Short mmCIF file of C-alpha atoms and ligand atoms in Angstrom, two decimals:
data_model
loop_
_atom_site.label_atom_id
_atom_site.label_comp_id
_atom_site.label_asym_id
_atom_site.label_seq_id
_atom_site.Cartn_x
_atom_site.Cartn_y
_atom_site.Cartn_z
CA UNK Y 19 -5.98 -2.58 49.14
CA UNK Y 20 -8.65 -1.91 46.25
CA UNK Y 21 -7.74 1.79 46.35
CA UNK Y 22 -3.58 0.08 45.27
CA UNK Y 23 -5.28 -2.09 43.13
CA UNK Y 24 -7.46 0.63 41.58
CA UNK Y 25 -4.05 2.92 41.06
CA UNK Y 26 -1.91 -0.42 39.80
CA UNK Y 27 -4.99 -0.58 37.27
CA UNK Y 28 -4.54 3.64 36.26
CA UNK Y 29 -0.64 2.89 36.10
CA UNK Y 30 -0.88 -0.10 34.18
CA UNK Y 31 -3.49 1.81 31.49
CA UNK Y 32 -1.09 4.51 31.49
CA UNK Y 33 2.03 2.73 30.43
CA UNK Y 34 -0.15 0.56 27.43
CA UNK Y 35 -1.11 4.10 26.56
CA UNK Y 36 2.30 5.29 26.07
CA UNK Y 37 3.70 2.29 24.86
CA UNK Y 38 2.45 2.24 21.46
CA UNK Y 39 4.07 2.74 18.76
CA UNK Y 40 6.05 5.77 18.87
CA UNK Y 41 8.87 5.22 15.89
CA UNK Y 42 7.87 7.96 13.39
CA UNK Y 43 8.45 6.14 10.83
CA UNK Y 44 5.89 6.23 7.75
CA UNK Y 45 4.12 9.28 7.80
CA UNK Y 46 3.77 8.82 3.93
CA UNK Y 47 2.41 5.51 2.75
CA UNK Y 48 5.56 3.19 2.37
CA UNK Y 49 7.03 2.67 -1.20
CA UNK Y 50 8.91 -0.05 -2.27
CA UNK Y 51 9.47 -3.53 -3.55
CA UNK Y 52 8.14 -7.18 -2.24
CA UNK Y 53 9.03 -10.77 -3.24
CA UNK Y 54 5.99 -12.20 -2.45
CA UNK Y 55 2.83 -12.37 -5.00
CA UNK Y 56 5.35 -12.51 -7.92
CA UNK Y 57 7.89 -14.85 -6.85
CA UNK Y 58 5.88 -16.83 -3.85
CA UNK Y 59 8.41 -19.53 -2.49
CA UNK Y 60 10.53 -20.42 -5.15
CA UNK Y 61 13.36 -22.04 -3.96
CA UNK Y 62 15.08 -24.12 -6.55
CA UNK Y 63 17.79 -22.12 -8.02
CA UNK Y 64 19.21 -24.48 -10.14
CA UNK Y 65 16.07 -24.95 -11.73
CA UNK Y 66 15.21 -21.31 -11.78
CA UNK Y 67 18.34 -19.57 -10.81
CA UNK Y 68 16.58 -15.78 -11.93
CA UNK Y 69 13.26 -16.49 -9.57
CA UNK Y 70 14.57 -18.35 -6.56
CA UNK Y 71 14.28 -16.77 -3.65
CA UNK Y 72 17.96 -15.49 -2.95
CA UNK Y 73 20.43 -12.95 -2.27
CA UNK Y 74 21.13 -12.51 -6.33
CA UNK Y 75 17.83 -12.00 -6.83
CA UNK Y 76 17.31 -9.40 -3.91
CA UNK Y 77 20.58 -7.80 -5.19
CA UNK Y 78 19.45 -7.26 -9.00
CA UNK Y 79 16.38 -5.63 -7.67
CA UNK Y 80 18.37 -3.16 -5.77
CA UNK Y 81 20.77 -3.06 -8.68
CA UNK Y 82 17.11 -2.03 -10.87
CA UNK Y 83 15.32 0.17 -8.43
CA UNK Y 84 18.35 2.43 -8.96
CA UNK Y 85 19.26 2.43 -12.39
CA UNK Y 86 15.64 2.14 -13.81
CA UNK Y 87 14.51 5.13 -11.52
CA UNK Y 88 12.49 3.57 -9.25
CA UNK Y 89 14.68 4.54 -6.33
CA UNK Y 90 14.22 8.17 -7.77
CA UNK Y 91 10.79 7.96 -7.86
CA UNK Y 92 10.69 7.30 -4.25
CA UNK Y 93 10.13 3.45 -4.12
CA UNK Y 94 12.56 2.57 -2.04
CA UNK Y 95 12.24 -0.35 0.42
CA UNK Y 96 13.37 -3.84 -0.99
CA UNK Y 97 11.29 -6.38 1.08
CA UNK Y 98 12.23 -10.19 1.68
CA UNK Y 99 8.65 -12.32 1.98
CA UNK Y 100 8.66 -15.59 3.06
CA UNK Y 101 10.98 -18.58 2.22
CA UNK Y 102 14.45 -16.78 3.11
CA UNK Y 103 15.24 -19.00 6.46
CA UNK Y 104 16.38 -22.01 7.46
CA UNK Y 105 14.06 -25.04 8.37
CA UNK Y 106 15.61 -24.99 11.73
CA UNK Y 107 17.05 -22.58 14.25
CA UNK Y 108 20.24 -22.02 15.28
CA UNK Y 109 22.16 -23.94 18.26
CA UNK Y 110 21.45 -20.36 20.40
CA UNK Y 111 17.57 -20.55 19.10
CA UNK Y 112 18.71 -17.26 16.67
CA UNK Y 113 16.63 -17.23 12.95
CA UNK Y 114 19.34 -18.45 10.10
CA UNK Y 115 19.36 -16.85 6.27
CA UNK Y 116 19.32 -20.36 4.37
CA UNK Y 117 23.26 -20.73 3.34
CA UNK Y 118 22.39 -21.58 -0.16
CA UNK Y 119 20.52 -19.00 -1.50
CA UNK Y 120 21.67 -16.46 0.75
CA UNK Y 121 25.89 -17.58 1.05
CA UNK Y 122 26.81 -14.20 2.88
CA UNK Y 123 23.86 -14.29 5.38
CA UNK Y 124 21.36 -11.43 5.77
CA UNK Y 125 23.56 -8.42 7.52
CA UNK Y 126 25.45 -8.64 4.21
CA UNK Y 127 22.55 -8.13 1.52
CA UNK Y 128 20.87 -5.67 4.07
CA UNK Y 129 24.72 -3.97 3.64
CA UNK Y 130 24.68 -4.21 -0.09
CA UNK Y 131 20.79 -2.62 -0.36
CA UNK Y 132 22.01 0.62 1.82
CA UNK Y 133 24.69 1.01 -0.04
CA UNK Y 134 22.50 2.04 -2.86
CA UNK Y 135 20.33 4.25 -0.71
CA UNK Y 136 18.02 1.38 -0.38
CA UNK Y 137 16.50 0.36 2.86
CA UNK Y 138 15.74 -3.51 3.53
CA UNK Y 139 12.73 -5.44 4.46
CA UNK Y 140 11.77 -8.98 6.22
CA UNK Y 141 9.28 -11.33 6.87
CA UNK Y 142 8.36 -13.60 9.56
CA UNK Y 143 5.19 -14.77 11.45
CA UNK Y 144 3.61 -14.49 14.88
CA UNK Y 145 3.08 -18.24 15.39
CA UNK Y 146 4.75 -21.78 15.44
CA UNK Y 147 5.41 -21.37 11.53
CA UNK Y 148 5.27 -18.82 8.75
CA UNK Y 149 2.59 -19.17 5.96
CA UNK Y 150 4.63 -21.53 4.21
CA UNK Y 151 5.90 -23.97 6.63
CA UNK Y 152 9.34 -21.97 8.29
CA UNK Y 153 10.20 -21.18 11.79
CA UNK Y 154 7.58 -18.68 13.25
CA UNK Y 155 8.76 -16.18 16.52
CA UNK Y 156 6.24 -17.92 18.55
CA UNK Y 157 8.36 -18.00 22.13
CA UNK Y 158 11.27 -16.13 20.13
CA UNK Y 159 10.25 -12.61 20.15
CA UNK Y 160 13.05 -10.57 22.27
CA UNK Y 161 15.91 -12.77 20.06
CA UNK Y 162 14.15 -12.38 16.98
CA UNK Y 163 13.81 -8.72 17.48
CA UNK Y 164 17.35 -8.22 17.91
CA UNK Y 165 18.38 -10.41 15.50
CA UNK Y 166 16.48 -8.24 13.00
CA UNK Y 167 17.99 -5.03 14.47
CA UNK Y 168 21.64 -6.99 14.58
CA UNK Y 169 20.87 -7.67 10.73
CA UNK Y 170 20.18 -3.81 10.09
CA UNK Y 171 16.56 -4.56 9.01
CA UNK Y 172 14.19 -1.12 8.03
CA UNK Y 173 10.64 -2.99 7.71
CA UNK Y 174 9.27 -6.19 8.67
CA UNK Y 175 5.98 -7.97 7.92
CA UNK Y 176 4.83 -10.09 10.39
CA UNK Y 177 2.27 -12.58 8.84
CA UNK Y 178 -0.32 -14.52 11.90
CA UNK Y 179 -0.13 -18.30 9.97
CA UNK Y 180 0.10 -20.80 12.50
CA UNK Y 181 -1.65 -18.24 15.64
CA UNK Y 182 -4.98 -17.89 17.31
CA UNK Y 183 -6.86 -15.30 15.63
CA UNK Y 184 -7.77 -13.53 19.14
CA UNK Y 185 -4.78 -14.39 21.35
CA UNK Y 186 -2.38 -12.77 18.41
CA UNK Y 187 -3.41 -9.66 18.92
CA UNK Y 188 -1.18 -9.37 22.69
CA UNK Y 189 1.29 -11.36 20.17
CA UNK Y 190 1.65 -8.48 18.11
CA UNK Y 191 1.53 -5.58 20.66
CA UNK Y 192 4.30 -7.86 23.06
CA UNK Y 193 6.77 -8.17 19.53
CA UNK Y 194 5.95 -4.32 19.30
CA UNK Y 195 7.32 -3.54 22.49
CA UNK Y 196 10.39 -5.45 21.56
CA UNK Y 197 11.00 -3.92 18.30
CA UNK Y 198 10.66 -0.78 20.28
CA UNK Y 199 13.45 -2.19 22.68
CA UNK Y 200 15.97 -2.37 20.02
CA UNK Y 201 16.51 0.83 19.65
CA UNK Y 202 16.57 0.31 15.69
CA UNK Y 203 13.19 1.46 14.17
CA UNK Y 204 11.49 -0.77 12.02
CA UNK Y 205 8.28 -0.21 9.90
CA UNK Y 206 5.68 -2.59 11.60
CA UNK Y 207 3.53 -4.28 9.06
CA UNK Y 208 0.98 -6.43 10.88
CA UNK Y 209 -1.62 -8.60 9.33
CA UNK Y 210 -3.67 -9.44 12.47
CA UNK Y 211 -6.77 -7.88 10.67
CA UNK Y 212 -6.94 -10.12 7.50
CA UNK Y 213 -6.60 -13.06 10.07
CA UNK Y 214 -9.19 -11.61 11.83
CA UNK Y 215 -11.41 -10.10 9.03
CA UNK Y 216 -11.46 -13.75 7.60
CA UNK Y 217 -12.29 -15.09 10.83
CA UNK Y 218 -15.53 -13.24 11.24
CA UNK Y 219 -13.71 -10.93 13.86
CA UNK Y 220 -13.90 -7.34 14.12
CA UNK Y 221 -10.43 -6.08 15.00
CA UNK Y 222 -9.83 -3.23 16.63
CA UNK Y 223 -8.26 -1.08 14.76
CA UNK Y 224 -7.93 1.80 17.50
CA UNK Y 225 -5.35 -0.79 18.95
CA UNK Y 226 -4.30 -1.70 15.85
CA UNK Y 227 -3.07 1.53 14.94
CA UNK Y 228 -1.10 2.26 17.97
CA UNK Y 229 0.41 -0.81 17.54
CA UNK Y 230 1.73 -1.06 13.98
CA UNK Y 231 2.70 1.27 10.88
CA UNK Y 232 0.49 -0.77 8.27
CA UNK Y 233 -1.70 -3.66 8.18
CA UNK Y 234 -2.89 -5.76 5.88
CA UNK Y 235 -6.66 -5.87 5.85
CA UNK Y 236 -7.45 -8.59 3.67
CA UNK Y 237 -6.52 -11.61 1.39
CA UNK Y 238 -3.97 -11.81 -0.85
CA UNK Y 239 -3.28 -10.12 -4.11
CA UNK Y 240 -3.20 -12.27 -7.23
CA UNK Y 241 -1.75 -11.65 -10.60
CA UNK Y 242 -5.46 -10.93 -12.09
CA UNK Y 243 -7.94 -7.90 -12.51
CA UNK Y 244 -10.35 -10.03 -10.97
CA UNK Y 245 -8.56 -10.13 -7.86
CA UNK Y 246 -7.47 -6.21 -7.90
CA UNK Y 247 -11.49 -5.75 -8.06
CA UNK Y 248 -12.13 -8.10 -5.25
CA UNK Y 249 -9.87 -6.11 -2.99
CA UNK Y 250 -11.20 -3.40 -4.26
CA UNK Y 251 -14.57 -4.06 -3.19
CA UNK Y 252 -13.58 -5.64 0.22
CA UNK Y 253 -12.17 -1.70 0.96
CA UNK Y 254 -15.47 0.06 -0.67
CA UNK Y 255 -17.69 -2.36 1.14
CA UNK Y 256 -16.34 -1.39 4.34
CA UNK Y 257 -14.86 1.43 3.89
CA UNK Y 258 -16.91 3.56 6.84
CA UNK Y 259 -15.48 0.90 9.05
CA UNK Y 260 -11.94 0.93 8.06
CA UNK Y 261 -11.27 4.37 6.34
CA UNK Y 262 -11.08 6.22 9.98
CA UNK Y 263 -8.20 4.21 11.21
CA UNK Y 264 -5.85 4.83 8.44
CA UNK Y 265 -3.51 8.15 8.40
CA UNK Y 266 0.33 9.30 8.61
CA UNK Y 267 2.34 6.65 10.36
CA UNK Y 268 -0.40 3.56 10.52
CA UNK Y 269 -2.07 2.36 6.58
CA UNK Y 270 -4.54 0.19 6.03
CA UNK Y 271 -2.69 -2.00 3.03
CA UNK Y 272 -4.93 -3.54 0.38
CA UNK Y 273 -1.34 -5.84 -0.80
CA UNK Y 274 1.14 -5.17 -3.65
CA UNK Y 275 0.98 -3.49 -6.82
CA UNK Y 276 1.10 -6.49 -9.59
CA UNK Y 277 1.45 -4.06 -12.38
CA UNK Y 278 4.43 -5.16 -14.73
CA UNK Y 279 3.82 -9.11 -14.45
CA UNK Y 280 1.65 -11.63 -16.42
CA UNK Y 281 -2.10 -10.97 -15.89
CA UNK Y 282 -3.07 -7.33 -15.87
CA UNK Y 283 -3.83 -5.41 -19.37
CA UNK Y 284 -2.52 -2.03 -19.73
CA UNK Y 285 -5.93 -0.49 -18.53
CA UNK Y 286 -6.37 -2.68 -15.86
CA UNK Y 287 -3.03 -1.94 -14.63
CA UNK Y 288 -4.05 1.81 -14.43
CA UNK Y 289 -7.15 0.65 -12.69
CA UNK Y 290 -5.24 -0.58 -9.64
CA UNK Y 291 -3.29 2.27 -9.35
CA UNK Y 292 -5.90 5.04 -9.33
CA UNK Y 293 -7.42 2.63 -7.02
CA UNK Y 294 -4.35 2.05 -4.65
CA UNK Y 295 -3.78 6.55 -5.17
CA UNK Y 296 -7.30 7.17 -3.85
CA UNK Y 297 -6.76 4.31 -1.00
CA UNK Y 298 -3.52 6.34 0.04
CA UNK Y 299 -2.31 2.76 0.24
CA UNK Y 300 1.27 1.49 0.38
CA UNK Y 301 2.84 1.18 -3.36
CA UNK Y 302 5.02 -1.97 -2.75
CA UNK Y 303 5.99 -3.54 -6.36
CA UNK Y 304 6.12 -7.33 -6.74
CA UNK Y 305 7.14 -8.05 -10.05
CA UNK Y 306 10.29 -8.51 -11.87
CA UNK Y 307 12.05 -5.39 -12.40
CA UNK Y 308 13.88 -7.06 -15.03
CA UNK Y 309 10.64 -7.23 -17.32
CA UNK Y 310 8.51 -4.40 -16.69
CA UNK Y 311 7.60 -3.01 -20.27
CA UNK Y 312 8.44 0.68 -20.25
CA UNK Y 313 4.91 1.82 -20.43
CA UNK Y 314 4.16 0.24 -17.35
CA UNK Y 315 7.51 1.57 -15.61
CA UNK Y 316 6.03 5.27 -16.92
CA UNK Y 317 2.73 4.27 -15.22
CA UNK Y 318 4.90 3.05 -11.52
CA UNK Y 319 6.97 6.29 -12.32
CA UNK Y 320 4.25 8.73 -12.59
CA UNK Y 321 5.14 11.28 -10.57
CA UNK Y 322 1.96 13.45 -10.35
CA UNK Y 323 0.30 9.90 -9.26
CA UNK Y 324 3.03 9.42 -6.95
CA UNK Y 325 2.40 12.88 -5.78
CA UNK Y 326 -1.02 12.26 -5.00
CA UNK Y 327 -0.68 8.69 -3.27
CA UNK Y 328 2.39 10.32 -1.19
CA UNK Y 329 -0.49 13.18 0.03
CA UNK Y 330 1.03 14.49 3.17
CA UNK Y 331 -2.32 15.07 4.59
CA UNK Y 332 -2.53 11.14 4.37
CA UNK Y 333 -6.67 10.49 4.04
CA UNK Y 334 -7.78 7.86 2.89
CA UNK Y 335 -9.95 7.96 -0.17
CA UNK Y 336 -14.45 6.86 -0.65
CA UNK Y 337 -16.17 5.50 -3.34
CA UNK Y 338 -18.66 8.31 -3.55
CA UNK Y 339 -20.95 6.50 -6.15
CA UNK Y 340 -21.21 3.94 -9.38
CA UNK Y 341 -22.78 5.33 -12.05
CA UNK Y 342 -23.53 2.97 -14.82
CA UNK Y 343 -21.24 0.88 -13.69
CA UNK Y 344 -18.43 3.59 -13.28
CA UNK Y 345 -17.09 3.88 -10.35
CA UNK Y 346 -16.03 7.44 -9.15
CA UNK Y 347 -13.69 7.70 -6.08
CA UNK Y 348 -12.38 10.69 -4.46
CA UNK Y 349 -10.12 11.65 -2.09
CA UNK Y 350 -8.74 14.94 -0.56
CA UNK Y 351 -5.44 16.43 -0.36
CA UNK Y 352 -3.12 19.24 -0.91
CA UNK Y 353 -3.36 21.59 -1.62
CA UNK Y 354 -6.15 23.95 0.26
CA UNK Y 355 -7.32 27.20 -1.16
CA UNK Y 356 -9.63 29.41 0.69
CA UNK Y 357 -10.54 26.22 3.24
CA UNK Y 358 -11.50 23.99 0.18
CA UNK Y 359 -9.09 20.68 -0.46
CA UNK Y 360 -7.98 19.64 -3.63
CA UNK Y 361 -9.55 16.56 -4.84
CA UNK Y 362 -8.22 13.71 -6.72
CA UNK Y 363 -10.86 11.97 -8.29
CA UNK Y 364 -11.01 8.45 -9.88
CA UNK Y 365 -13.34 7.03 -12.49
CA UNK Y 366 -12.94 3.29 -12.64
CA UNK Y 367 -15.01 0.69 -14.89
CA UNK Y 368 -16.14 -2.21 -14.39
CA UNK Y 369 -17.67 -2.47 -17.73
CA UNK Y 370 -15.95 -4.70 -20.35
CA UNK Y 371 -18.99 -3.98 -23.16
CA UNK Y 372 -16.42 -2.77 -25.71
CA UNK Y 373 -16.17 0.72 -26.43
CA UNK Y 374 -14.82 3.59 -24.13
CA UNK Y 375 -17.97 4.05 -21.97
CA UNK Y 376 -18.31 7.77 -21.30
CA UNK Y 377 -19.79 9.78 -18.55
CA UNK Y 378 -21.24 13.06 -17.32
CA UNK Y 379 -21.22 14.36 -14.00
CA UNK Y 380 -22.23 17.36 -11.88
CA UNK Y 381 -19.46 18.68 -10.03
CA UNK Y 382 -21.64 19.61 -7.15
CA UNK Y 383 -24.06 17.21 -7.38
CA UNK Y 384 -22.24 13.80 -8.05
CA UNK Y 385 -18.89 14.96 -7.64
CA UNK Y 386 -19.52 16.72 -4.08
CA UNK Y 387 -17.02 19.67 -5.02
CA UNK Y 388 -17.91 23.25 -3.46
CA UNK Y 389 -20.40 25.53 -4.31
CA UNK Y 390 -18.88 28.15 -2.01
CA UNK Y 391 -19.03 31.31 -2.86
CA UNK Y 392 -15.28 31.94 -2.97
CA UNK Y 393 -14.06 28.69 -5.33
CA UNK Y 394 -15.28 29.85 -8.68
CA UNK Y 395 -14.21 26.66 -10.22
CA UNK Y 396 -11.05 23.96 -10.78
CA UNK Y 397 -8.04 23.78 -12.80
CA UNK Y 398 -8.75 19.95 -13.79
CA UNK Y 399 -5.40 17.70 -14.43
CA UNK Y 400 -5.57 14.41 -16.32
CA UNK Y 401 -2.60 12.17 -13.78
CA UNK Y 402 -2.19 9.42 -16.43
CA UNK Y 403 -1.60 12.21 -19.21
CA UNK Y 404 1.82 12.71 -19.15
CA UNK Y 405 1.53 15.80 -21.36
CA UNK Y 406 -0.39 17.63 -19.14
CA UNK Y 407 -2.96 19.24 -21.52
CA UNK Y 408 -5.27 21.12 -19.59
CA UNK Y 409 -8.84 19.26 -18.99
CA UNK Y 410 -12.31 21.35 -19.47
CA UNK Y 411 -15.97 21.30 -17.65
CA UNK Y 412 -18.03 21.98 -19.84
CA UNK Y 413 -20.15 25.24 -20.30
CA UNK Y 414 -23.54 23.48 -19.28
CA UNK Y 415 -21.01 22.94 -15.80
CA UNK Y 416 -20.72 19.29 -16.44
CA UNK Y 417 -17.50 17.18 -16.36
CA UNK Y 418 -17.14 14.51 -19.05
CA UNK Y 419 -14.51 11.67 -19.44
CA UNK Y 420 -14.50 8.62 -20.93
CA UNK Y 421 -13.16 5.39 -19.57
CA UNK Y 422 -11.72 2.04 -21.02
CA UNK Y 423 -13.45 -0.94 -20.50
CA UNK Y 424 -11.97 -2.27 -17.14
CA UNK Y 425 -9.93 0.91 -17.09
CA UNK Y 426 -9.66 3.86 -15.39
CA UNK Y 427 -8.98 7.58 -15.59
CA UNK Y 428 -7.35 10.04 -12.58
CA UNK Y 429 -8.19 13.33 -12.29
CA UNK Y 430 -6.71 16.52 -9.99
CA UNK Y 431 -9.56 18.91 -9.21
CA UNK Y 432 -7.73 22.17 -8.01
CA UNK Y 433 -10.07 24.90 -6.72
CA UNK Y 434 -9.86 28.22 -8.09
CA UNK Y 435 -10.73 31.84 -7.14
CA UNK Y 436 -12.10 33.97 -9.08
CA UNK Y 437 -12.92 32.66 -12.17
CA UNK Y 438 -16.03 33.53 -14.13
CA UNK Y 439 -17.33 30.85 -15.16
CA UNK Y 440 -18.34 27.88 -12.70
CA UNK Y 441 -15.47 25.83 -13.76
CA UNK Y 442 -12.62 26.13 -16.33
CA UNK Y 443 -14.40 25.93 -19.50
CA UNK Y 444 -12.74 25.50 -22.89
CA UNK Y 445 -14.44 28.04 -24.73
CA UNK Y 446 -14.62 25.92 -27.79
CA UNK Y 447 -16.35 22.96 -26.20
C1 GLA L 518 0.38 -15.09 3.53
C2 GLA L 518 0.46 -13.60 3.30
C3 GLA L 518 1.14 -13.32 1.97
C4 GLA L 518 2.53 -13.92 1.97
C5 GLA L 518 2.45 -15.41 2.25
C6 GLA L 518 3.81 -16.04 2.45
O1 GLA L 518 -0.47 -15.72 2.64
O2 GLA L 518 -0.81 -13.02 3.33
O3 GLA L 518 1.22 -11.92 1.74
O4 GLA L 518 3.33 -13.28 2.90
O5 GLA L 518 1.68 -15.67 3.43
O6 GLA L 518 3.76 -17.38 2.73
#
């Protein structure tokens, strides 16, 4: 009898084990669009007919993620937040697109986004409600799963409003297995460890990760540099804790990119996405395509920055060290010469005294590049210079740049063989 119990325990571990999260989906952080920290819960369309949350507005970002080029540049999931349903379920206990905003219910806008080459993204929440007040899948999880796979959904977000911090966590993995069920696959973003996070609660994130293809680790994004740099310190703070757990197929998500809207400068706006490049986070947009200035579209649209968020190798980025109130962040990827990764390396200020505050560094010493004997130095490439002018160490073997007050500047370090000098130098510098 214990030795069948002992075996029923083995079998049991064994089918958890292999019942994770097996939908290869996301093995590049996901790009894309969301509703959420731009246009929150509007849902007065006669009021605000361009910001309500609706199927015309869903449909002109589609309509914009093509012909502006986002869509080319690889952003190309257009996510529903919160606010879409119905107060109330159905007669058969199914979810319900609200009839007003949405008139041709959800299959058809999820329709209309593929036929642009988009793919199509929802929201709903693991308890009684959703953050803002609508039906949660709390004792709905097998209908709501289908219903989502019925409605030809590519990525949902499940939020934990309304849901016990520990108990949510079975929550999650049980929905999991019911996505799974479908047969459809769906990106899995969870947000079980902000709930938890907040809470005081470690989660664990070796769970986490088997369960879901992103998570959201902590609070929500505003439309301010202040709250970019909170987030910002919430992932350097802990980032031996969390940074381990992130990789091809399961992200830790620091929220969406709020360049393009009301509060960020120009250099701030380049701040959060060296910062969100060296986090290999997601890049979901939430602003209004309709208004992004077309610098900031060339900053979203950057394709060496792309390039190095979409990393194949997928590691997650450190803050190595703040000098002077610079902060230099680095992270490796692709590609590898002689055993030695390329590095793309961030300098981000958090000084607002002014002038462009400049800095020197040792490559070996701050930096923590090689000093192998086979990498003789690095071909150095300036990502937010679009001209791609080559960038010098100096002869003394220092690298200098110079950063914007609350900006930041995004480097490529490429090793090289057999080059003279240690480094590229510019022999006029
Ligand atoms: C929570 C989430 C946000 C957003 C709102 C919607 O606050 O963290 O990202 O989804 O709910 O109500």
């Amino acid at each position: 009898m214990k030795c069948a119990l002992l075996l029923g325990t083995v079998g049991l571990s064994l089918i958890i084990t292999v019942a994770g999260l097996e939908n290869g989906l996301s093995r590049k952080p996901p790009m894309g669009w969301m509703s959420w920290e731009r246009f929150r819960c509007i849902t007065d369309c006669k009021k605000y007919p361009d910001e309500c949350i609706s199927e015309q507005l869903f449909k002109r970002t589609a309509d914009l993620m093509v012909s502006d080029g986002y869509l080319e540049a690889g952003y190309e999931y257009v996510n529903i937040d919160d606010c879409w349903s119905t107060m109330e379920r159905d007669s058969a206990g199914k979810l319900v697109a609200d009839p007003t905003r949405f008139p041709n219910g959800m299959k058809h806008l999820a329709d209309y986004i593929h036929s642009k080459g988009l793919k199509f993204g929802l929201y709903q929440d693991i308890g009684t409600k959703t953050c803002a007040g609508y039906p949660g899948m709390k004792g709905y999880f097998e209908i709501d799963a289908q219903t989502l796979a019925d409605w030809d959904v590519d990525f949902i977000k499940i939020d934990g409003c309304y849901a016990d911090e520990v108990k949510m966590v079975d929550d999650y993995i049980l929905f999991g297995e019911f996505l799974n069920k479908t047969g459809r696959p769906m990106v899995y973003s969870c947000s079980w460890p902000a709930y938890q996070e907040y809470s005081g609660i470690i989660p664990d994130y070796v769970i986490l990760k088997k369960t879901c293809n992103m998570w959201r680790n902590w609070g929500d994004i505003e439309d301010s540099h202040s709250s970019v740099e909170s987030i910002t310190r919430y992932f350097s703070d802990n980032q031996q804790r969390i940074q381990p757990h992130s990789g091809p197929g399961h992200w830790n998500d620091p929220d969406t990119l709020v360049l393009g809207n009301f509060g960020l400068s120009y250099e701030q706006s380049k701040s959060q996405l060296a910062v969100w490049t060296i986090l290999a986070a997601p890049l979901l947009l939430s602003n209004d395509l309709a208004t992004v200035t077309p610098e900031v579209r060339a900053l979203l649209q950057n394709r060496a920055i792309i390039a190095a968020n979409q990393d194949s190798l997928g590691i997650q980025g450190l803050l190595l060290k703040t000098v002077n109130r610079i902060e230099i962040w680095k992270r490796p990827i692709l590609p590898r010469v002689k055993d030695e990764l390329t590095q793309a390396i961030a300098f981000v200020s958090r000084r607002a005294d002014g002038a462009p505050y400049s800095i020197q560094v040792e490559l070996i010493d701050d930096l923590g590049l090689s000093n192998s004997t086979y990498i003789k130095g690095y071909e150095i490439f300036d990502l937010f210079d679009t001209t791609r002018k080559p960038v010098y160490v100096r002869r003394d073997g220092r690298f200098e740049t110079r950063v914007n007050p609350t900006g930041a500047n995004l480097y490529r370090f490429v090793p090289k063989l057999n080059v003279i000098l240690r480094g590229f130098t510019n022999p006029e510098y």
